[in-house]
GROMACS .gro file of C-alpha atoms in nm:
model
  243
    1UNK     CA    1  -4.212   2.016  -1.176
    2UNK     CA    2  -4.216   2.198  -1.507
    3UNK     CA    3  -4.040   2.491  -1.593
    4UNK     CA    4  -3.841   2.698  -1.877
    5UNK     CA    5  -3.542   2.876  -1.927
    6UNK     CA    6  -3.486   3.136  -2.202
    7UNK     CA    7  -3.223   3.376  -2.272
    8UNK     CA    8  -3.208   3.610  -2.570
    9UNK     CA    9  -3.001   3.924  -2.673
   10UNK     CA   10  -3.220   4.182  -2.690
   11UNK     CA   11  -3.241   4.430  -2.969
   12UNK     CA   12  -2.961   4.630  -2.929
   13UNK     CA   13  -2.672   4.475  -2.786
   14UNK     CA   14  -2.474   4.256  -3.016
   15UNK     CA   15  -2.383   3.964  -2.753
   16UNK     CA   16  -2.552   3.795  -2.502
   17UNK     CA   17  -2.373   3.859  -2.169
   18UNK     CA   18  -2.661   3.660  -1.947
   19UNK     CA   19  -2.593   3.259  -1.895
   20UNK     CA   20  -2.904   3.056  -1.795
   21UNK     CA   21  -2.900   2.698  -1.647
   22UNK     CA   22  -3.194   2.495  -1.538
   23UNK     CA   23  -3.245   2.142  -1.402
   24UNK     CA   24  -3.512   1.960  -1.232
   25UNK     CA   25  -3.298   1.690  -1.145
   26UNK     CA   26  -3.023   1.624  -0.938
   27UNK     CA   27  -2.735   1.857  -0.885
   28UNK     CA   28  -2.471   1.697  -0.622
   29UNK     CA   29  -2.744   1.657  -0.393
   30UNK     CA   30  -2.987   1.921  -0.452
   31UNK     CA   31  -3.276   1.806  -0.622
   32UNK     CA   32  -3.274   2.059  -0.871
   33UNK     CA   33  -3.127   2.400  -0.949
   34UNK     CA   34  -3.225   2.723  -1.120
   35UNK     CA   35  -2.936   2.997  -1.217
   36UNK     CA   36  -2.948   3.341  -1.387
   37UNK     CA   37  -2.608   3.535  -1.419
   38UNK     CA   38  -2.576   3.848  -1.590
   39UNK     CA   39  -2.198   3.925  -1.699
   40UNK     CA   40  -2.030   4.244  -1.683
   41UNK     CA   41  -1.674   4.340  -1.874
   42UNK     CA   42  -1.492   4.439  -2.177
   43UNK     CA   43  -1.514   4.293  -2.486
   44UNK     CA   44  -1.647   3.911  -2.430
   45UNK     CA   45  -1.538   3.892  -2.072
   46UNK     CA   46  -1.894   3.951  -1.951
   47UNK     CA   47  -2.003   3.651  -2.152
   48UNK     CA   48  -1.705   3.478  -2.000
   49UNK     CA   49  -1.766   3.578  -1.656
   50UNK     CA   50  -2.115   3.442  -1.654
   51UNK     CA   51  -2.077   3.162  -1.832
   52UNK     CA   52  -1.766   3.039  -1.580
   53UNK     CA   53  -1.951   3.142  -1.313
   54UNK     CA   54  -2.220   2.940  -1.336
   55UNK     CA   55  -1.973   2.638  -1.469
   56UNK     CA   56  -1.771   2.654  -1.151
   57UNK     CA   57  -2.065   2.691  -0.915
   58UNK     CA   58  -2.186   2.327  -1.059
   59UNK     CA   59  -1.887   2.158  -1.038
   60UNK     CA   60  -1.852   2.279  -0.692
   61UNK     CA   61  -2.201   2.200  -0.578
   62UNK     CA   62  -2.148   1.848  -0.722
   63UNK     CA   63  -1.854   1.744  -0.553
   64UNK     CA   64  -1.960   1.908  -0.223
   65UNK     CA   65  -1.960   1.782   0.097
   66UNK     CA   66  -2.235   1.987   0.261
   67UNK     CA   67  -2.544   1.885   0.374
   68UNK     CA   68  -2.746   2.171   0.372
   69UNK     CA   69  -2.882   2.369   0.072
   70UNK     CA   70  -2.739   2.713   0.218
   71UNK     CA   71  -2.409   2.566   0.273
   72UNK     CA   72  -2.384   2.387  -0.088
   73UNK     CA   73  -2.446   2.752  -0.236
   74UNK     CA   74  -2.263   2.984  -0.029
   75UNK     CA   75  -1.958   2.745  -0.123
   76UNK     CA   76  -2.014   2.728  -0.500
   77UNK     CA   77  -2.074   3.115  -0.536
   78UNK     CA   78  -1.781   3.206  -0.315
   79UNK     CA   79  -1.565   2.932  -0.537
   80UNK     CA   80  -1.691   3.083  -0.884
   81UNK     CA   81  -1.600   3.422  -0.717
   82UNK     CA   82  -1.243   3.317  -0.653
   83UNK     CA   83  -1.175   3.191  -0.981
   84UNK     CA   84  -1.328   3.462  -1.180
   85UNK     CA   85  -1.150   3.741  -0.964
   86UNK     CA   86  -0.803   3.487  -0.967
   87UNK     CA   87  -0.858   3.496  -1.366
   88UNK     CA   88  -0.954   3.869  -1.371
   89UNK     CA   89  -0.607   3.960  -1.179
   90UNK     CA   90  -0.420   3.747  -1.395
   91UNK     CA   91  -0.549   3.804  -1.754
   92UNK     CA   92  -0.550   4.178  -1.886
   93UNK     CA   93  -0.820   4.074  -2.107
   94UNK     CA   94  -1.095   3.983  -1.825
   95UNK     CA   95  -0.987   4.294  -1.607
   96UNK     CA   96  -1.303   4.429  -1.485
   97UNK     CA   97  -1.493   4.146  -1.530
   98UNK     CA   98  -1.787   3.988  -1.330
   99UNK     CA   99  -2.153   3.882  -1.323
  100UNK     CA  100  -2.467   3.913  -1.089
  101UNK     CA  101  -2.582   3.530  -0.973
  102UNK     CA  102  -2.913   3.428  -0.864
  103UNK     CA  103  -2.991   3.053  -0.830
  104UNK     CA  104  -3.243   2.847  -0.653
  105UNK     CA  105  -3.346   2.519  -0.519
  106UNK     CA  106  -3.644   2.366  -0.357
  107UNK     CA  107  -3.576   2.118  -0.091
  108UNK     CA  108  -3.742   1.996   0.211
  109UNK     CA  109  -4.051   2.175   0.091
  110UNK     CA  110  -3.855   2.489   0.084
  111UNK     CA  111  -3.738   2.740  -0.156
  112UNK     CA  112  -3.341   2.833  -0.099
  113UNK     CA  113  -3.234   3.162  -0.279
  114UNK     CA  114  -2.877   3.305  -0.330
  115UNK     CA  115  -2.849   3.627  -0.489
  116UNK     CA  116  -2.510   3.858  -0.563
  117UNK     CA  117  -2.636   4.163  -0.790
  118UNK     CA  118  -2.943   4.286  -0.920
  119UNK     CA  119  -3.039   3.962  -1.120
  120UNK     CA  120  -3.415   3.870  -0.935
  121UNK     CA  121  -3.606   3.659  -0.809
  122UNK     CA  122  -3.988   3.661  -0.759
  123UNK     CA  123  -4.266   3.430  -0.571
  124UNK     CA  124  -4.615   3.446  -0.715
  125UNK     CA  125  -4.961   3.275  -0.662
  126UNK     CA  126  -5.312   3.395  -0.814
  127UNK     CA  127  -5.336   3.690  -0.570
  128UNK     CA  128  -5.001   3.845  -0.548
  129UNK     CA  129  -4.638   3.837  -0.642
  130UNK     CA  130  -4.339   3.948  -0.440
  131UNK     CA  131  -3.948   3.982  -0.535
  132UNK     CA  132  -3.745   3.835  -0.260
  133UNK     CA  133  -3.449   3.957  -0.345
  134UNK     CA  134  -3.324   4.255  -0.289
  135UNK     CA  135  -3.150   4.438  -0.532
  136UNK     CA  136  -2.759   4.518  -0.469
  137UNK     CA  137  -2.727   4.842  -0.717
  138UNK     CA  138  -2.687   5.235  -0.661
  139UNK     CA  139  -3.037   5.285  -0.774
  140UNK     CA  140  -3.249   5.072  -0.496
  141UNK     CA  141  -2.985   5.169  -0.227
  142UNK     CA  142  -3.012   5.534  -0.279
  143UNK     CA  143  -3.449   5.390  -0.252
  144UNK     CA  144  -3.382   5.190   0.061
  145UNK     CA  145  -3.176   5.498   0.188
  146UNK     CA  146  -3.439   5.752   0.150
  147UNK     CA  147  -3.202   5.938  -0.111
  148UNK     CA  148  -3.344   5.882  -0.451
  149UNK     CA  149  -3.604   6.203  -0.458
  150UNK     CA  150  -3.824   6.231  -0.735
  151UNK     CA  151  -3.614   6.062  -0.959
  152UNK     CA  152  -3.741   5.740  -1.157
  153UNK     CA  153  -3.528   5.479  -1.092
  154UNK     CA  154  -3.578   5.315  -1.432
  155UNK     CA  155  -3.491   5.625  -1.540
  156UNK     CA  156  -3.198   5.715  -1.350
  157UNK     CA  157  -2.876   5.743  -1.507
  158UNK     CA  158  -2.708   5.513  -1.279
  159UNK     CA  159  -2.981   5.234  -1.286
  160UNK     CA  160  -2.711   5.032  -1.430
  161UNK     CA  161  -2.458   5.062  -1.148
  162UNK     CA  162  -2.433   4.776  -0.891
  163UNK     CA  163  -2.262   4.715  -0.590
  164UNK     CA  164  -2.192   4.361  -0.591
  165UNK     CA  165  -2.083   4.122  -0.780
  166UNK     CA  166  -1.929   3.815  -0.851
  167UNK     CA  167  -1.510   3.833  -0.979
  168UNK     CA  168  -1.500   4.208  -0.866
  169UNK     CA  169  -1.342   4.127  -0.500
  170UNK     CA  170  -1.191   3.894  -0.356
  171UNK     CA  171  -1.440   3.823  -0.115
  172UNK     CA  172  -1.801   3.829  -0.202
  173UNK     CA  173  -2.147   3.877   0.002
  174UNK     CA  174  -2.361   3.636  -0.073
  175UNK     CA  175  -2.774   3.673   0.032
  176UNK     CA  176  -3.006   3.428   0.145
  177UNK     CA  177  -3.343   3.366   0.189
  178UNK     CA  178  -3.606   3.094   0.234
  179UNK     CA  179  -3.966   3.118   0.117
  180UNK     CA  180  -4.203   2.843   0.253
  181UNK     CA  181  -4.344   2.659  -0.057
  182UNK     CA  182  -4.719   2.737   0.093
  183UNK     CA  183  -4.654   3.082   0.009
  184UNK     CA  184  -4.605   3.075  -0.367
  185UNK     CA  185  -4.718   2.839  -0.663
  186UNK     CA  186  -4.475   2.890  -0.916
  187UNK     CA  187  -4.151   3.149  -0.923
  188UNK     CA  188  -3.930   3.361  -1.194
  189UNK     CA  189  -3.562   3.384  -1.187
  190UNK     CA  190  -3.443   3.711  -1.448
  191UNK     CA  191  -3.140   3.917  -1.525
  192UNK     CA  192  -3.195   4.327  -1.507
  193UNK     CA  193  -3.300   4.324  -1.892
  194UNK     CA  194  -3.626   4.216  -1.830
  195UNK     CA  195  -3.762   4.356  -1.524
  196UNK     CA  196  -3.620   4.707  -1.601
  197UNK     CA  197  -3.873   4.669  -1.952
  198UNK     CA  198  -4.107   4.483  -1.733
  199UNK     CA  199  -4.292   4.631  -1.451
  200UNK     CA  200  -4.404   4.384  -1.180
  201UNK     CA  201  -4.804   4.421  -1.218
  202UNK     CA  202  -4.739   4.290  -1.595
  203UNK     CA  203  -4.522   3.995  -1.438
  204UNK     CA  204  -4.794   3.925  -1.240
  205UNK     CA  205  -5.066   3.907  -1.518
  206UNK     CA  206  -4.826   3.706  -1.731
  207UNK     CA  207  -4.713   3.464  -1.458
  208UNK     CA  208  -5.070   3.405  -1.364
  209UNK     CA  209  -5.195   3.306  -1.646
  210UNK     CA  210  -5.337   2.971  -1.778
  211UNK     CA  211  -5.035   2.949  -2.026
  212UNK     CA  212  -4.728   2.682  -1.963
  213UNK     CA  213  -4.413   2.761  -1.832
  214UNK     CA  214  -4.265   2.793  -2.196
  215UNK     CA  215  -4.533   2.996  -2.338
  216UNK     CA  216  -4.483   3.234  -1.989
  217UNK     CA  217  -4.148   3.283  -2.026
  218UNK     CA  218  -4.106   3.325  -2.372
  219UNK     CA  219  -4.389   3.605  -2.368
  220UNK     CA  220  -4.221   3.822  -2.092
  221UNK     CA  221  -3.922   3.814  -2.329
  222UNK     CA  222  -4.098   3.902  -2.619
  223UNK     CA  223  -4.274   4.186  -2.422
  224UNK     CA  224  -3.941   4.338  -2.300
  225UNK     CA  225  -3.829   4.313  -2.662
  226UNK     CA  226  -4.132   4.514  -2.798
  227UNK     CA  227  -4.025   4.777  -2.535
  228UNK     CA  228  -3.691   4.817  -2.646
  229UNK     CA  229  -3.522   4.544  -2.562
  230UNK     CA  230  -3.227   4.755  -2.455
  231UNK     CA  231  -3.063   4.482  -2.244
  232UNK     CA  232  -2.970   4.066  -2.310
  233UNK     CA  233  -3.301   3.946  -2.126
  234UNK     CA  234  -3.330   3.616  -1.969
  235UNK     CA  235  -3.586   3.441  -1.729
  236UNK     CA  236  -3.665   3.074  -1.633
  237UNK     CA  237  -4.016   3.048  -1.506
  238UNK     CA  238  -4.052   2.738  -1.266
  239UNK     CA  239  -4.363   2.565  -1.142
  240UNK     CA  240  -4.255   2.326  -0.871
  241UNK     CA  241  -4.570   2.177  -0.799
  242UNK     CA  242  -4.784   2.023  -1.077
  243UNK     CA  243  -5.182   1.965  -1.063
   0.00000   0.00000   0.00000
């Protein structure tokens, strides 16, 4: 397995807000784990929010007593949830706080994605790529809906706004999905700031290229950044199955 994880600022924001994690080892019993979460708040609490959310989610996943990959997940995200709403209530400072979460795992020959927000997640092999998560934002639900008109949704002066999240509630719905691993050969995990520079047909012609993981990664990032760079941009290219 190789694979990369990058996250950088951007060019006009003055923090980074997104919180990476990558392993291709062990995590409780998952064999690895892949994160992205892109914090939302006042000043510093969307750093905080990712950064705790992602924290908790570990510690919970190692010290769980699931079995299956689904399970382990939904019970990490809905514990970083608690304790970042819990904290939100409770401090003035984090009020308003929260973060999108995507994270993945292959197991069993499978790929197991949980996503909360509009953080991504894409499958790709030399003839295609396809995002398997779907977006939870105004923008792509006013798409799914029919409701969006002519109006481009990078554009769109809601293209910002989501509708879930992780901290916001005190519940949170979490989506899953599987993806069999003879349908893809490598996959990207990325926070809003790069696919909202990035369109998916240049993903494609990075991703399948004969550059590493590093070099793929760290090119999309520089590309967003060369097209503004108007968001903290983060990605973690993984390529599960080596030659």
């Amino acid at each position: 397995m190789r694979y990369y994880a990058l996250t950088d600022t951007g060019v006009t924001r003055t923090e980074n807000q997104d919180y990476v994690y990558a392993s291709g080892d062990s995590v409780g019993i998952l064999p690895n784990l892949f994160i992205v979460a892109d914090g939302m708040g006042g000043h510093n609490a969307g750093d905080y929010a990712s950064r705790k959310a992602v924290m908790t989610a570990l510690e919970e996943i190692k010290n769980s007593d699931e079995s299956k990959p689904v399970a382990i997940l939904d019970q990490a995200i809905k514990k970083a949830n608690k304790v970042l709403f819990n904290e939100s209530m409770a401090d003035p400072t984090k009020k308003g706080m929260g973060t999108t979460f995507v994270c993945a795992t292959i197991s069993d020959k499978k790929l197991y994605v949980a996503n909360v927000g509009d953080s991504r997640l894409y499958v790709a092999n030399d003839s295609t790529i396809c995002q398997i998560t779907k977006d939870h934002s105004l923008v792509q639900e006013m798409m799914r809906s029919g409701k969006m008109g002519t109006f481009d949704p990078k554009r769109h002066p809601k293209r910002n706004a989501i509708t879930r999240a992780i901290g916001v509630e005190p519940e949170v719905n979490i989506d899953f999905f599987e993806v069999s691993n003879n349908n893809f050969e490598q996959f990207i995990l990325c926070s809003d700031g790069l696919t909202n520079m990035v369109d998916d047909n240049e993903l494609f012609a990075q991703l399948t290229g004969n550059d590493d993981a590093k070099t793929k990664a760290s090119v999309l990032v520089s590309l967003a950044n060369r097209k503004g760079g108007l968001d903290n941009i983060s990605a973690i290219v993984v390529e599960p199955y080596e030659e």
